[in-house]
Coordinates of C-alpha atoms in Angstrom, one line a residue:
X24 CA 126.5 125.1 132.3
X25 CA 125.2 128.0 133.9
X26 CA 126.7 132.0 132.4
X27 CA 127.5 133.7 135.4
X28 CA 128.1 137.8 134.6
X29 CA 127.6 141.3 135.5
X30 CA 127.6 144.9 134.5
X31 CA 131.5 145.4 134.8
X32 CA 133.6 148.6 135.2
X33 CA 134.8 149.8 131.9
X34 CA 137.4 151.9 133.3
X35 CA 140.5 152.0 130.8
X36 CA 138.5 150.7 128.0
X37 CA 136.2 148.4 127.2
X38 CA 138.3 145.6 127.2
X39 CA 139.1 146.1 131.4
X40 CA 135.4 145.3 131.0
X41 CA 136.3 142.0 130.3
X42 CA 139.3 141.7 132.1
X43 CA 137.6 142.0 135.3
X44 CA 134.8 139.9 134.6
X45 CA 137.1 137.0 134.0
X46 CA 139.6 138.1 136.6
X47 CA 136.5 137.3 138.9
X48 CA 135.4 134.3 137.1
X49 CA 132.4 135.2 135.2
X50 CA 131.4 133.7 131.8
X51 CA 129.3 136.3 130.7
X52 CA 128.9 140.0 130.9
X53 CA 127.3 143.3 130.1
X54 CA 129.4 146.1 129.2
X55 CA 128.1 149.8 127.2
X56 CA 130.3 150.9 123.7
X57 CA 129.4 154.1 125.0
X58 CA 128.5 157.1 127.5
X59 CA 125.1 155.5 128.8
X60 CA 123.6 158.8 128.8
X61 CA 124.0 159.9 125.6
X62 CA 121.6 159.1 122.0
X63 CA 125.4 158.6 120.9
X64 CA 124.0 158.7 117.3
X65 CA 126.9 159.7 115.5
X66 CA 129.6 158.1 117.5
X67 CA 131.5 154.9 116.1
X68 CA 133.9 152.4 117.5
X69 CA 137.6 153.0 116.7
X70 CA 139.2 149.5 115.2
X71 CA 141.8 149.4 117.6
X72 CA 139.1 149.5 120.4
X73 CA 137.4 146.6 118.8
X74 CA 140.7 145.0 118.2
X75 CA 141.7 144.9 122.3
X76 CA 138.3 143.8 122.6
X77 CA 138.0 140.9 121.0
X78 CA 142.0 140.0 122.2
X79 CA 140.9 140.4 125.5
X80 CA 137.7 138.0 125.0
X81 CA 140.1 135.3 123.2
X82 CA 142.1 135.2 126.6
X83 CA 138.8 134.2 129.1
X84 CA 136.6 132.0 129.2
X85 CA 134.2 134.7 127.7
X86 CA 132.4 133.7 124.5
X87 CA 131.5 136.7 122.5
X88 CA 128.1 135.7 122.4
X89 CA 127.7 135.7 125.9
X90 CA 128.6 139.3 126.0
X91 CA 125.2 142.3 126.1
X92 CA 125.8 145.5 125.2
X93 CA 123.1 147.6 127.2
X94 CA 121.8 150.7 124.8
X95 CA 122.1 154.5 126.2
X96 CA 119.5 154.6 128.7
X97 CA 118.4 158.1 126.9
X98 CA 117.7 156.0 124.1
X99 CA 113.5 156.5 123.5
X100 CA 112.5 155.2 120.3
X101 CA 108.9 154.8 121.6
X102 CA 108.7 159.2 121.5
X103 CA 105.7 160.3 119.5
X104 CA 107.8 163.3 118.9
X105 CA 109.7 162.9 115.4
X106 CA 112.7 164.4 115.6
X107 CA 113.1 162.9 118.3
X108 CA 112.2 159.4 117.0
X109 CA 114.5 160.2 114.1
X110 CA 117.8 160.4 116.7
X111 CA 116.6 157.9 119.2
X112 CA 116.2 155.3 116.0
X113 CA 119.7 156.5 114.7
X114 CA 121.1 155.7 118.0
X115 CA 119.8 152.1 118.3
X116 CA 121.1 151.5 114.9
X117 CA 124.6 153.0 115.4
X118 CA 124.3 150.8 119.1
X119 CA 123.5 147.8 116.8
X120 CA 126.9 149.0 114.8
X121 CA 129.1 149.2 117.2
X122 CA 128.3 146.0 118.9
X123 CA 128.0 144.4 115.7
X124 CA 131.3 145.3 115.0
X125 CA 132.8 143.8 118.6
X126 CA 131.1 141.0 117.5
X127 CA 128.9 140.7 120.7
X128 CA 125.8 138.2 121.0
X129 CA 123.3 141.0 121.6
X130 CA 122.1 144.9 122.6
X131 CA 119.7 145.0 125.2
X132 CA 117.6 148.3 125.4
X133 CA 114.5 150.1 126.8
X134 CA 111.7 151.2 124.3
X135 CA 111.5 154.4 125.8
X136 CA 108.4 156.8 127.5
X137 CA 104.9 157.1 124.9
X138 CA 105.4 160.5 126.1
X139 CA 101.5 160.9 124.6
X140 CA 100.1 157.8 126.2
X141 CA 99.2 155.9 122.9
X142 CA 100.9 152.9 123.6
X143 CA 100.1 151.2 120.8
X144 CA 101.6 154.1 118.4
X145 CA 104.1 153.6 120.5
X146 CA 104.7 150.0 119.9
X147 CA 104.7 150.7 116.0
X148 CA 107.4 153.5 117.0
X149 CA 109.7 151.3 118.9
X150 CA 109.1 148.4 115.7
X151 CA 110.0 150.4 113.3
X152 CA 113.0 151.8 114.7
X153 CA 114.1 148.0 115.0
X154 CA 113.2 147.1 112.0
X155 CA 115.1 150.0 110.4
X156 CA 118.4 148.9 112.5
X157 CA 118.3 145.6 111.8
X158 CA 118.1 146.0 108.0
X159 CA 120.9 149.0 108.3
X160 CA 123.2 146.4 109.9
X161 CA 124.5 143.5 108.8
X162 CA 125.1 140.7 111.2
X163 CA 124.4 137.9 113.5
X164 CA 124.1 140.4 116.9
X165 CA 120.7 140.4 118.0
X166 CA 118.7 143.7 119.4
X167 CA 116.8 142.3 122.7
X168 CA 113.7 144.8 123.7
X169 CA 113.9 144.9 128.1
X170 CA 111.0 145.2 130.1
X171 CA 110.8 148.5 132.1
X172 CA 109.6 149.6 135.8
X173 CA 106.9 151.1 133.8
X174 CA 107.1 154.7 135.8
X175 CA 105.0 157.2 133.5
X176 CA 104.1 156.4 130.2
X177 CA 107.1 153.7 129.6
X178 CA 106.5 151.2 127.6
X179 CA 107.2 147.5 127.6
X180 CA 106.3 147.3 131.2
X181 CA 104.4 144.3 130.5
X182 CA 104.8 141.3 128.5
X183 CA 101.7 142.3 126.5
X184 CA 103.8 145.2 125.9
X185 CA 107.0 143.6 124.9
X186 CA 104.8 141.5 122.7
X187 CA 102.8 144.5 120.9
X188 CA 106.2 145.8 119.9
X189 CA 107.3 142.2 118.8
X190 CA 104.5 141.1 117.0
X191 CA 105.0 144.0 114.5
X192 CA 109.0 143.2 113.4
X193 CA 108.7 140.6 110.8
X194 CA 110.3 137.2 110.7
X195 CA 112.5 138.1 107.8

């Protein structure tokens, strides 16, 4: 059976998100845990938002694993710069957190601009950074790496690129 789904309006919470989705007869969908513009490094998920959550999956036809979380869009853990690095990395993990805890299938998100052109460095960066958020979290939701237009020095524009950032997060 096919997983029909979208990007849904998250007006009133999170779990509107998923209300509307099934009010339209989706079996999927995307939703963010937080302001998509933001590293959102040091916010969490309240338990009572998780709670309507997860009630409001247990009423559709919406399996949790068939629900993508979509990273901040100002998350760039491909920067050569480290501090910056440092909070974009925190903010995948703390995505990885949040959506573990909603118990979701998966965070989608976009490696970010080289900023200095070395793409390969870059592909190390944006590794690491998943490396280091998959061993700070605990659980089954998996971190997916989306291609990108590619405008500027983005990376993962390519599936040679996806796969240079792949090939260096182990198996384990």
């Amino acid at each position: 059976m096919p997983y029909i789904g979208a990007h849904t309006i998250d007006n009133g919470g999170i779990h509107m998100a998923v209300a509307r989705a099934a009010k339209a007869g989706m079996t999927a969908l995307q939703i963010f845990t937080a302001k998509p513009r933001f590293i959102n490094d040091r916010i969490s998920i309240r338990p009572e938002r998780v709670k309507r959550f997860r009630e409001a999956l247990a009423q559709t036809k919406i399996e949790p694993r068939h629900v993508l979380v979509h990273a901040p869009y100002s998350l760039s853990v491909a920067n050569a710069d480290t501090a910056k690095w440092s909070r974009a990395s925190a903010g995948l993990t703390k995505e990885l957190e949040r959506s573990t805890q909603l118990g979701v299938g998966a965070v989608c998100f976009h490696p970010g601009n080289a900023g200095d052109g070395d793409h390969d460095a870059a592909a190390k960066r944006v590794a690491k950074a998943i490396v280091a958020a998959l061993r700070a979290v605990d659980g089954g939701t998996r971190l997916l790496v989306e291609n990108t237009a590619g405008a500027g020095q983005q990376i993962g524009r390519t599936a040679a690129e996806v796969g240079a950032i792949l090939e260096r997060v182990p198996d384990t």
